[in-house]
XYZ file of C-alpha atoms in Angstrom:
683
model
C 0.019 -0.010 0.026
C 1.624 3.203 -1.106
C 0.276 5.287 1.797
C 1.519 3.087 4.501
C 5.042 2.384 5.634
C 5.954 -1.053 6.851
C 7.515 -0.994 10.228
C 7.574 -3.628 12.874
C 6.607 -2.426 16.261
C 5.010 -3.449 19.630
C 1.356 -2.619 20.427
C 0.453 0.924 21.426
C 3.973 2.287 20.778
C 3.715 2.441 17.014
C 4.641 6.049 16.861
C 7.438 5.923 19.406
C 9.626 3.162 18.139
C 9.861 -0.148 16.042
C 10.285 -3.633 17.284
C 12.673 -6.191 15.636
C 11.822 -9.765 15.494
C 13.763 -11.931 17.915
C 15.995 -14.797 16.739
C 14.139 -17.971 15.964
C 16.213 -19.991 18.338
C 15.479 -17.666 21.214
C 11.758 -17.469 20.592
C 11.645 -21.311 20.344
C 13.577 -21.616 23.609
C 11.285 -19.148 25.467
C 8.196 -20.873 24.026
C 9.369 -24.247 25.225
C 10.022 -22.869 28.659
C 6.658 -21.352 28.794
C 4.956 -24.566 27.664
C 6.883 -26.383 30.323
C 5.826 -24.014 33.075
C 2.091 -24.336 32.233
C -0.035 -27.072 33.835
C -0.219 -30.218 31.770
C -3.552 -31.539 30.434
C -4.835 -35.023 30.940
C -5.504 -37.390 28.141
C -9.271 -36.970 28.865
C -8.964 -33.242 28.415
C -7.137 -33.619 25.142
C -9.709 -36.104 23.865
C -12.597 -33.884 24.777
C -11.012 -30.899 23.071
C -10.383 -32.966 19.912
C -14.122 -34.017 19.767
C -15.131 -30.360 20.199
C -12.884 -29.059 17.490
C -14.401 -27.632 14.297
C -14.347 -29.610 11.115
C -11.539 -27.490 9.736
C -8.710 -26.332 11.926
C -7.064 -23.057 11.010
C -3.316 -22.739 11.317
C -2.380 -19.296 12.379
C 0.528 -17.652 10.233
C 3.081 -15.294 11.774
C 1.784 -11.772 11.934
C 2.683 -9.420 9.082
C 4.890 -6.327 9.735
C 3.187 -3.584 11.396
C 2.422 -0.331 9.435
C 2.460 3.326 10.323
C 0.594 5.934 8.378
C 2.848 8.132 6.267
C 3.653 11.288 8.536
C 3.018 13.509 5.620
C -0.607 12.345 5.231
C -3.407 14.466 6.699
C -5.646 12.833 9.375
C -8.264 12.208 6.882
C -5.809 10.674 4.418
C -4.285 8.598 7.193
C -7.653 7.298 8.244
C -8.480 6.274 4.550
C -5.041 4.588 4.361
C -5.852 2.620 7.590
C -9.171 1.418 6.247
C -7.501 0.183 3.012
C -4.909 -1.609 5.103
C -7.539 -3.188 7.248
C -9.155 -4.926 4.178
C -5.626 -6.015 3.109
C -4.982 -7.324 6.501
C -8.075 -9.456 6.412
C -7.056 -10.972 3.097
C -3.506 -11.632 4.331
C -5.034 -14.210 6.867
C -8.175 -15.139 4.988
C -6.440 -16.323 1.823
C -4.457 -18.903 3.911
C -7.562 -21.067 3.596
C -6.591 -21.894 0.125
C -2.937 -22.122 0.835
C -0.573 -24.880 1.735
C -1.675 -24.959 5.343
C -5.342 -24.393 4.579
C -8.205 -26.814 3.849
C -7.324 -29.517 1.492
C -10.794 -29.390 -0.040
C -10.758 -25.567 -0.628
C -9.288 -25.623 -4.068
C -11.381 -28.657 -5.382
C -14.570 -27.160 -4.038
C -13.799 -23.738 -5.532
C -12.762 -25.143 -8.893
C -16.058 -27.238 -8.915
C -18.181 -24.204 -8.103
C -16.606 -22.178 -10.935
C -17.228 -25.125 -13.355
C -20.886 -25.285 -12.244
C -21.322 -21.645 -12.832
C -20.010 -21.813 -16.342
C -22.135 -25.004 -17.225
C -25.247 -23.227 -15.851
C -24.656 -20.144 -18.041
C -24.764 -22.755 -20.891
C -28.027 -23.999 -19.736
C -29.312 -20.412 -19.583
C -28.315 -19.940 -23.146
C -30.084 -23.107 -24.077
C -33.374 -21.882 -22.453
C -32.893 -18.588 -24.253
C -32.667 -20.336 -27.585
C -35.694 -22.533 -26.516
C -37.645 -19.256 -26.029
C -37.042 -18.094 -29.656
C -38.049 -21.670 -31.035
C -41.011 -21.966 -28.962
C -42.573 -18.609 -29.646
C -41.682 -18.923 -33.427
C -43.644 -22.250 -33.355
C -46.528 -20.626 -31.614
C -46.487 -17.686 -34.258
C -46.448 -20.387 -36.973
C -49.074 -22.477 -35.271
C -46.789 -25.449 -35.545
C -48.355 -27.963 -33.128
C -45.778 -30.682 -33.529
C -42.904 -28.247 -32.797
C -44.674 -26.811 -29.804
C -45.175 -30.266 -28.267
C -41.654 -31.256 -28.980
C -40.225 -28.134 -27.414
C -42.459 -28.554 -24.392
C -40.921 -31.967 -23.778
C -37.423 -30.560 -24.191
C -38.101 -27.809 -21.630
C -38.437 -30.163 -18.763
C -34.928 -31.611 -19.068
C -33.536 -27.948 -19.488
C -35.362 -26.858 -16.290
C -34.295 -29.895 -14.451
C -30.725 -29.606 -15.528
C -30.558 -25.883 -14.644
C -32.205 -26.457 -11.309
C -29.824 -29.332 -10.443
C -26.877 -27.103 -11.344
C -28.312 -24.276 -9.066
C -28.703 -26.740 -6.163
C -25.166 -27.990 -6.582
C -23.886 -24.490 -6.773
C -25.766 -23.718 -3.426
C -24.151 -26.778 -1.858
C -20.575 -26.036 -2.904
C -21.017 -22.317 -2.183
C -22.294 -22.782 1.348
C -19.794 -25.548 2.102
C -16.962 -23.306 1.123
C -18.435 -20.470 3.283
C -18.898 -22.846 6.214
C -15.433 -24.437 6.042
C -13.677 -21.179 5.403
C -15.395 -19.635 8.403
C -14.516 -22.674 10.440
C -10.904 -22.510 9.375
C -10.582 -18.780 10.038
C -12.477 -18.736 13.317
C -10.329 -21.606 14.725
C -7.306 -19.672 13.668
C -8.296 -16.448 15.313
C -9.633 -18.133 18.453
C -6.363 -19.994 18.723
C -4.391 -16.746 18.565
C -6.911 -14.966 20.914
C -6.579 -17.641 23.734
C -2.848 -18.244 23.281
C -0.500 -16.916 25.910
C -3.362 -15.092 27.769
C -3.944 -12.632 24.879
C -7.717 -12.590 25.485
C -6.717 -11.096 28.893
C -3.952 -8.915 27.640
C -6.257 -7.194 25.088
C -8.069 -5.585 28.020
C -4.719 -3.984 29.170
C -3.724 -2.400 25.778
C -5.245 0.300 23.618
C -6.574 -0.427 20.154
C -9.691 -1.016 18.167
C -10.620 -4.479 19.498
C -13.585 -3.880 21.762
C -16.176 -6.747 21.986
C -13.895 -9.414 20.428
C -16.717 -11.896 20.893
C -19.040 -10.077 18.575
C -16.270 -9.696 16.044
C -15.418 -13.435 16.109
C -19.043 -14.624 15.977
C -20.960 -12.098 13.772
C -18.415 -10.077 11.892
C -16.291 -13.057 10.848
C -19.469 -14.890 9.682
C -20.307 -11.948 7.271
C -16.695 -11.470 6.383
C -16.408 -15.072 5.103
C -19.923 -15.505 3.578
C -19.886 -12.373 1.434
C -16.719 -12.712 -0.576
C -17.782 -16.247 -1.767
C -21.151 -14.858 -2.864
C -19.520 -11.835 -4.500
C -16.970 -13.939 -6.503
C -19.573 -16.397 -7.568
C -21.979 -13.449 -8.518
C -19.271 -11.469 -10.359
C -18.270 -14.569 -12.405
C -21.825 -15.497 -13.300
C -22.637 -11.886 -14.183
C -19.522 -11.629 -16.329
C -20.253 -14.851 -18.221
C -23.943 -14.035 -18.581
C -23.246 -10.511 -19.827
C -20.697 -11.769 -22.344
C -22.750 -14.535 -23.644
C -26.024 -12.656 -24.048
C -24.397 -9.450 -25.472
C -23.506 -11.626 -28.334
C -27.116 -12.832 -28.575
C -28.514 -9.227 -28.515
C -25.956 -8.077 -31.072
C -26.824 -11.053 -33.331
C -30.672 -10.764 -33.076
C -31.077 -7.091 -32.838
C -28.761 -6.173 -35.625
C -28.829 -2.478 -36.502
C -31.629 -0.019 -36.009
C -32.279 2.526 -38.749
C -34.054 5.777 -37.585
C -35.229 8.531 -40.036
C -34.098 11.974 -39.110
C -34.775 15.193 -41.114
C -35.171 13.246 -44.310
C -32.067 11.224 -43.733
C -31.603 7.964 -41.793
C -29.290 7.059 -38.969
C -28.267 3.541 -38.523
C -27.289 2.392 -35.017
C -25.406 -1.035 -35.076
C -26.090 -3.273 -32.118
C -28.714 -0.945 -30.732
C -30.024 -3.512 -28.133
C -26.396 -3.966 -26.729
C -25.797 -0.104 -26.567
C -29.211 0.351 -24.867
C -28.505 -2.408 -22.283
C -25.027 -0.822 -21.505
C -26.435 2.729 -21.188
C -29.309 1.499 -19.082
C -27.099 -0.456 -16.722
C -24.495 2.435 -16.550
C -27.353 4.758 -15.411
C -28.667 2.529 -12.703
C -25.186 1.490 -11.419
C -23.960 5.168 -11.285
C -27.135 6.139 -9.475
C -26.666 3.363 -6.901
C -23.016 4.310 -6.327
C -23.840 7.979 -5.881
C -26.832 7.342 -3.693
C -25.279 4.749 -1.596
C -21.749 6.315 -1.190
C -22.180 6.443 2.610
C -23.406 2.896 2.874
C -20.000 1.418 4.030
C -19.569 4.064 6.720
C -23.108 3.767 8.021
C -23.056 -0.093 8.086
C -19.723 -0.023 10.035
C -21.193 2.439 12.563
C -24.428 0.419 12.884
C -22.363 -2.832 13.554
C -20.421 -1.174 16.200
C -23.408 0.288 17.930
C -25.154 -3.078 17.816
C -22.048 -4.706 19.375
C -21.979 -2.059 22.122
C -25.635 -2.596 22.857
C -25.067 -6.442 23.231
C -22.136 -5.730 25.454
C -24.198 -3.377 27.812
C -26.962 -6.011 28.090
C -24.389 -8.854 28.799
C -22.912 -6.680 31.500
C -26.215 -6.253 33.115
C -26.822 -10.011 33.162
C -23.431 -10.825 34.446
C -23.647 -8.220 37.298
C -27.300 -8.708 38.028
C -26.804 -9.378 41.702
C -24.765 -6.326 42.448
C -27.141 -4.027 40.427
C -30.090 -5.429 42.311
C -28.583 -5.027 45.796
C -27.695 -1.457 44.942
C -30.984 -0.711 43.403
C -29.322 0.429 40.090
C -32.173 -0.508 37.753
C -33.046 2.996 36.826
C -29.375 3.966 36.194
C -28.860 0.750 34.087
C -32.074 1.471 32.205
C -30.800 5.026 31.476
C -27.492 3.582 30.254
C -29.325 0.875 28.078
C -31.743 3.457 26.666
C -28.898 5.754 25.728
C -26.958 2.914 23.959
C -30.119 1.629 22.284
C -30.804 5.238 21.082
C -27.424 5.229 19.237
C -28.489 1.943 17.627
C -31.824 3.373 16.525
C -30.270 6.537 15.121
C -27.876 4.538 13.058
C -30.661 2.343 11.857
C -32.667 5.447 10.858
C -29.724 6.700 8.840
C -29.235 3.406 7.179
C -33.071 3.130 6.425
C -32.716 6.291 4.429
C -29.879 4.702 2.419
C -31.890 1.535 1.863
C -34.943 3.561 0.729
C -32.871 5.370 -1.782
C -31.198 2.263 -3.142
C -34.618 0.371 -3.278
C -35.995 3.234 -5.411
C -33.278 2.610 -7.939
C -33.371 -1.100 -7.774
C -37.130 -1.404 -7.957
C -37.359 1.093 -10.855
C -34.629 -0.827 -12.705
C -36.443 -4.181 -12.300
C -39.763 -2.748 -13.560
C -38.259 -1.093 -16.669
C -35.886 -3.900 -17.665
C -38.534 -6.300 -19.168
C -40.312 -3.616 -20.983
C -37.424 -1.711 -22.746
C -36.342 -4.424 -25.120
C -39.873 -5.157 -26.220
C -40.346 -1.512 -27.032
C -37.067 -1.389 -28.930
C -37.851 -4.466 -30.939
C -41.551 -3.509 -31.652
C -40.812 -1.457 -34.771
C -38.816 -4.429 -36.451
C -41.518 -6.877 -35.510
C -44.217 -4.647 -36.938
C -42.232 -4.274 -40.064
C -41.859 -8.078 -40.348
C -38.107 -8.068 -40.139
C -38.089 -9.722 -36.622
C -40.155 -12.692 -35.632
C -42.052 -13.125 -32.358
C -39.507 -15.674 -31.236
C -36.615 -13.275 -31.816
C -38.482 -10.567 -29.878
C -38.986 -12.892 -26.931
C -35.407 -14.194 -27.133
C -34.106 -10.519 -27.253
C -36.317 -9.665 -24.213
C -34.935 -12.638 -22.250
C -31.392 -11.807 -23.218
C -31.767 -8.022 -22.407
C -33.175 -8.993 -18.935
C -30.181 -11.299 -18.217
C -27.646 -8.730 -19.444
C -29.348 -6.078 -17.482
C -29.294 -8.272 -14.369
C -25.591 -9.017 -14.858
C -24.820 -5.342 -15.243
C -27.107 -4.395 -12.380
C -25.428 -6.965 -10.000
C -23.739 -4.155 -8.218
C -27.139 -2.412 -7.721
C -28.561 -5.383 -5.941
C -25.522 -6.312 -3.897
C -24.121 -2.842 -2.893
C -25.726 -2.925 0.578
C -24.204 -6.407 1.201
C -20.801 -5.072 -0.082
C -21.119 -2.326 2.490
C -21.843 -4.745 5.239
C -18.799 -6.909 4.226
C -16.494 -3.862 4.231
C -17.661 -3.022 7.813
C -17.276 -6.543 9.156
C -13.983 -7.270 7.464
C -12.491 -4.240 8.923
C -13.693 -4.875 12.383
C -12.338 -8.478 12.350
C -9.004 -7.088 10.739
C -8.697 -4.575 13.640
C -8.869 -7.470 16.113
C -6.197 -9.357 13.993
C -4.000 -6.215 14.103
C -4.174 -6.072 17.929
C -3.263 -9.729 18.141
C -0.514 -9.097 15.667
C 0.847 -6.394 17.979
C 0.823 -8.785 21.034
C 2.591 -11.489 19.050
C 5.238 -9.117 17.818
C 5.821 -7.997 21.386
C 6.277 -11.601 22.446
C 9.011 -12.079 19.769
C 10.576 -8.620 20.102
C 14.020 -7.957 21.613
C 13.522 -4.375 21.694
C 10.434 -4.591 23.672
C 10.858 -5.887 27.279
C 9.208 -9.085 28.100
C 9.365 -11.288 31.095
C 11.114 -14.687 30.442
C 10.020 -17.886 31.920
C 12.202 -20.875 32.632
C 13.304 -23.492 35.148
C 15.042 -23.098 38.511
C 18.542 -24.621 38.855
C 18.825 -25.247 42.481
C 15.746 -27.131 43.585
C 13.786 -24.044 44.490
C 10.083 -24.164 43.685
C 10.105 -20.566 42.273
C 12.547 -17.787 41.760
C 12.090 -14.265 40.582
C 15.547 -13.106 38.991
C 15.808 -9.374 38.650
C 12.095 -9.213 37.788
C 10.632 -6.048 36.626
C 6.942 -5.506 35.690
C 5.883 -2.696 33.339
C 2.781 -1.620 31.462
C 2.656 -2.058 27.724
C 3.774 1.518 27.385
C 6.933 0.976 29.434
C 5.726 2.545 32.679
C 7.225 0.719 35.588
C 4.915 -1.191 38.125
C 7.420 -3.423 39.975
C 11.114 -3.340 39.444
C 14.307 -5.157 40.420
C 12.738 -8.031 42.494
C 14.757 -11.038 43.384
C 13.071 -13.707 45.509
C 13.688 -17.453 45.810
C 10.852 -19.752 47.340
C 11.541 -23.248 48.273
C 9.046 -26.132 48.112
C 6.526 -25.940 50.818
C 6.997 -22.344 51.826
C 4.000 -20.200 52.311
C 4.763 -16.643 51.393
C 2.521 -13.577 52.110
C 2.935 -10.569 49.626
C 1.724 -7.378 51.352
C 1.791 -3.667 50.630
C -0.602 -0.692 50.109
C -3.187 -0.764 47.436
C -1.774 0.178 44.096
C 1.762 -1.192 44.756
C 1.417 -3.788 42.086
C 0.852 -6.810 44.283
C -1.822 -8.350 41.874
C 0.163 -7.415 38.845
C 3.320 -9.144 40.303
C 1.011 -12.249 40.888
C -0.190 -12.092 37.238
C 3.395 -11.932 35.996
C 4.317 -14.933 38.080
C 1.348 -16.726 36.630
C 2.329 -15.862 33.033
C -0.628 -13.630 32.487
C 1.385 -10.338 32.434
C 4.051 -10.434 29.700
C 5.597 -6.977 29.887
C 8.672 -6.223 31.871
C 12.096 -7.787 32.326
C 14.043 -10.433 34.249
C 12.681 -13.900 34.584
C 10.208 -16.050 36.464
C 11.528 -19.613 36.973
C 9.550 -22.675 38.185
C 10.699 -26.049 39.454
C 10.570 -28.518 36.497
C 7.217 -30.341 36.247
C 5.491 -28.064 38.724
C 1.698 -27.540 38.533
C 0.375 -24.036 39.216
C -3.208 -23.270 40.363
C -4.493 -19.682 40.842
C -7.337 -18.472 42.973
C -8.431 -14.956 42.054
C -10.615 -12.744 44.164
C -13.593 -13.243 41.924
C -13.543 -16.947 40.924
C -14.869 -17.869 37.436
C -18.028 -19.951 37.477
C -18.640 -21.646 34.038
C -22.114 -22.463 32.694
C -23.448 -25.930 33.188
C -23.802 -28.137 36.253
C -22.446 -27.543 39.719
C -20.187 -30.451 39.219
C -18.583 -28.837 36.222
C -18.134 -25.664 38.168
C -16.292 -27.536 40.989
C -14.067 -29.476 38.559
C -13.147 -26.524 36.420
C -10.863 -26.160 34.417
C -10.651 -29.995 34.200
C -13.573 -32.078 32.866
C -16.300 -32.849 35.282
C -15.764 -36.569 35.080
C -12.140 -36.568 36.218
C -13.329 -37.096 39.780
C -16.118 -39.220 41.132
C -19.170 -37.755 42.845
C -17.868 -39.063 46.140
C -14.580 -37.075 45.914
C -16.320 -34.037 44.722
C -18.733 -34.192 47.574
C -15.792 -34.744 50.055
C -14.173 -31.560 48.801
C -17.522 -29.626 49.146
C -17.804 -30.804 52.658
C -14.298 -29.699 53.597
C -14.964 -26.181 52.418
C -18.349 -25.848 53.978
C -20.535 -26.318 50.906
C -21.853 -29.774 51.768
C -25.518 -28.462 51.623
C -24.992 -28.236 47.817
C -24.102 -31.922 47.378
C -27.711 -32.860 46.189
C -27.642 -30.237 43.431
C -24.264 -31.418 41.988
C -25.937 -32.439 38.653
C -28.203 -29.387 38.440
C -27.759 -27.145 35.446
C -28.278 -23.673 36.735
C -26.943 -20.159 36.431
C -24.503 -20.769 39.314
C -22.588 -17.446 38.618
C -25.692 -15.705 39.615
C -26.889 -18.165 42.327
C -23.930 -18.335 44.514
C -22.759 -15.541 46.821
C -19.337 -14.059 46.763
C -18.318 -16.181 49.775
C -19.827 -19.381 48.266
C -17.860 -18.789 45.001
C -14.559 -18.429 47.048
C -15.392 -21.600 48.946
C -16.020 -23.466 45.675
C -12.609 -22.199 44.391
C -11.015 -23.807 47.376
C -12.829 -27.039 46.600
C -11.288 -26.916 43.226
C -7.887 -26.421 44.764
C -8.420 -29.610 46.959
C -9.415 -31.671 43.844
C -6.491 -30.521 41.627
C -3.781 -30.901 44.244
C -1.272 -28.456 42.676
C 2.419 -27.987 43.626
C 2.073 -24.185 43.837
C -1.024 -22.284 44.587
C -1.391 -18.377 44.236
C -4.022 -16.790 46.269
C -4.907 -13.279 45.026
C -7.363 -11.948 47.819
C -8.883 -15.397 47.669
C -10.534 -15.149 51.071
C -11.703 -11.476 50.960
C -15.356 -12.448 50.890
C -15.104 -14.746 53.944
C -15.314 -13.669 57.626
C -12.284 -14.160 59.842
C -13.399 -17.501 61.324
C -14.234 -18.967 57.885
C -11.059 -17.699 56.514
C -9.154 -19.383 59.228
C -10.954 -22.722 58.771
C -10.356 -22.577 55.057
C -6.515 -21.991 55.417
C -6.318 -24.772 57.999
C -8.234 -27.070 55.633
C -5.791 -26.326 52.795
C -2.725 -26.886 55.144
C -4.042 -30.232 56.356
C -5.145 -31.399 52.888
C -2.099 -30.139 51.029
C 0.748 -30.049 53.599
C 3.485 -29.803 50.982
C 1.940 -27.227 48.691
C 3.867 -23.927 48.122
C 1.554 -21.014 48.643
C 1.923 -17.364 47.479
C -0.783 -15.045 48.876
C -1.752 -11.526 48.141
C -3.838 -10.137 51.019
C -4.403 -7.119 53.345
C -5.665 -8.933 56.333
C -3.034 -9.296 59.153
C -4.768 -12.394 60.330
C -3.303 -14.342 57.394
C 0.275 -14.033 58.755
C -0.389 -16.942 61.055
C -0.697 -19.125 58.119
C 2.482 -18.168 56.196
C 6.092 -18.673 56.898
C 7.335 -15.608 55.235
C 6.090 -12.104 54.426
C 7.537 -9.853 51.710
C 6.425 -6.282 51.422
C 6.166 -4.011 48.349
C 6.276 -0.333 48.565
C 5.544 2.253 45.889
C 8.489 4.191 44.718
C 9.391 6.502 41.694
C 9.822 4.285 38.692
C 7.883 1.299 40.111
C 7.363 -0.499 43.432
C 10.222 -2.434 45.088
C 10.698 -5.122 47.523
C 11.528 -3.374 50.852
C 11.394 -6.264 53.357
C 11.475 -10.019 53.416
C 10.878 -11.406 57.013
C 10.530 -14.792 58.627
C 7.031 -15.244 60.190
C 7.896 -18.652 61.631
C 11.159 -20.687 62.025
C 11.926 -23.434 59.683
C 13.654 -26.672 60.450
C 16.044 -26.433 57.515
C 18.050 -23.577 56.173
C 16.428 -21.755 53.305
C 18.482 -20.159 50.485
C 17.148 -16.622 49.911
C 18.299 -14.084 47.447
C 16.933 -10.563 48.108
C 18.173 -7.211 46.830
C 16.946 -4.178 48.843
C 15.700 -0.923 47.459
C 17.827 1.137 45.002
C 20.360 -1.634 44.482
C 22.035 -1.335 47.892
C 22.595 -5.048 48.156
C 21.336 -5.183 51.761
C 18.603 -7.623 52.916
C 15.465 -5.771 54.103
C 14.602 -7.480 57.390
C 11.782 -6.300 59.483
C 11.060 -3.113 57.653
């Protein structure tokens, strides 16, 4: 694209600096370390995932180089260049369906569809010739020919109908499989390395990714197949029946001031002029269609998101009595939808006027043009009807844009929205591979420690420091409490340890083969049965009902045992405290090596919190615990306490103290604030 300059760069820093791709060897090494540091899936989980996979699995290609608008462009020109690039970005990924790593049936099906279109045009020509012969026989009152042609007509119709049915099958199969391939590819990229979470932390045009993947991607893959099939059919039909019009119509001689003017191929010229007028009118009238369709799709997505938010947070809204305020917000968002629909309605009305007027005039115009020759006796009735049929087909072919311009506008809007999501994922992938852009490394500990943070720094995606220069070593079985004021980056540090926060420096190293389990402040409750919610993220049948009931008893949820197989909206049914208890039941079932508790007992009272921690210590005596909490009472259940303090340039570790003696000596590496090299004890 001439108006865009190729330049690799990390997300949201496109205007500050570029990013170079890292060496393949290093990227492969870091990827292998990350894969080893993640919890392993059981064979049952893998089989379940395979059964649920779409019929065509997309294979994601490396992201293309990022592009920046030419700095010499005006804002309007830069926006136009961006929109052009978005369509190009969609095709960069979309065309892979027909590539080496795409669907093996894509090319055969596509070739078959093109062949069927060509053959069907031949059948249309046969029916057109049949029209001439049939009406000539009627004009001549030739009974034998009329009966014979009537018998021929049935096979022609049957053949044409069969071809159309076969076209529909191949066309919709290509659309379905293309959508499946591309959807699988994008979902794979979206879910990989926690990018679905990281998108919430970076700027960009990727709001409502679920609507883009479900609705916009459907339109973006359906419409191009329809367009290509329609354009080919229109081109072949126009080419074939223009020859018919030229042959049948011949030249038209018109008297003018005692002289005569001869117009060769007058039917062809009339058809071209007629189609040019209608198509130009459609383009002029519908020039804002693309923009309005894009805005309409965006407002629809925002409206769905608002309604989803109300459903997901129904309990909080009901307890606070926020119905009126939510209604105001919903009405405001729905008002935007209605305004966009009103503007789009005006566009549809104007285009419908052109389309309907064209469809009414098209059958009449060729008959009027051929009438003088028929009345003179130089054209038979069959030729008039053949010309009328051919003119209608040519007009329909030329007017293809008139009928499909609204769908073309919808495709533009949807393709750009899905391409915007692709570009945001591209930025995250480039940041993962970049050497110029800081990224936390993940690897293995070397001295038997369960976890070590080596010169770990955590930053925002724009480089702003959150936590810096942290070095901690945690042995198997230790229980470490991370404390500090709100806003010091405790939760961010925990997310970096879990691998959800990629930006920063240094490394997070785990013991080989360890299994990590994280309990957030607000546990996720999936849809389905209570048994599935307790077993999550593993399949519900990984444990017997007896074991699941035992886990519920231990965390104080024994009264729910009878409802284990009940499919209910548990996310809305359970209270905050019950959700946290259920999360601890998951912990007891999964028996990990390391558990990270991020305010995991904040919804429990002190006695319940104490019982919950005692239960974990009894059931999992060797588990390594890293807790983030504000309650001082939790110190009694931990062997160490490290404290973060907010400083200029990012929070730092200022103390690392023993909360209870240990029987064996622990190896600890801690650097104090500002690189002084002292251990911060009892700050």
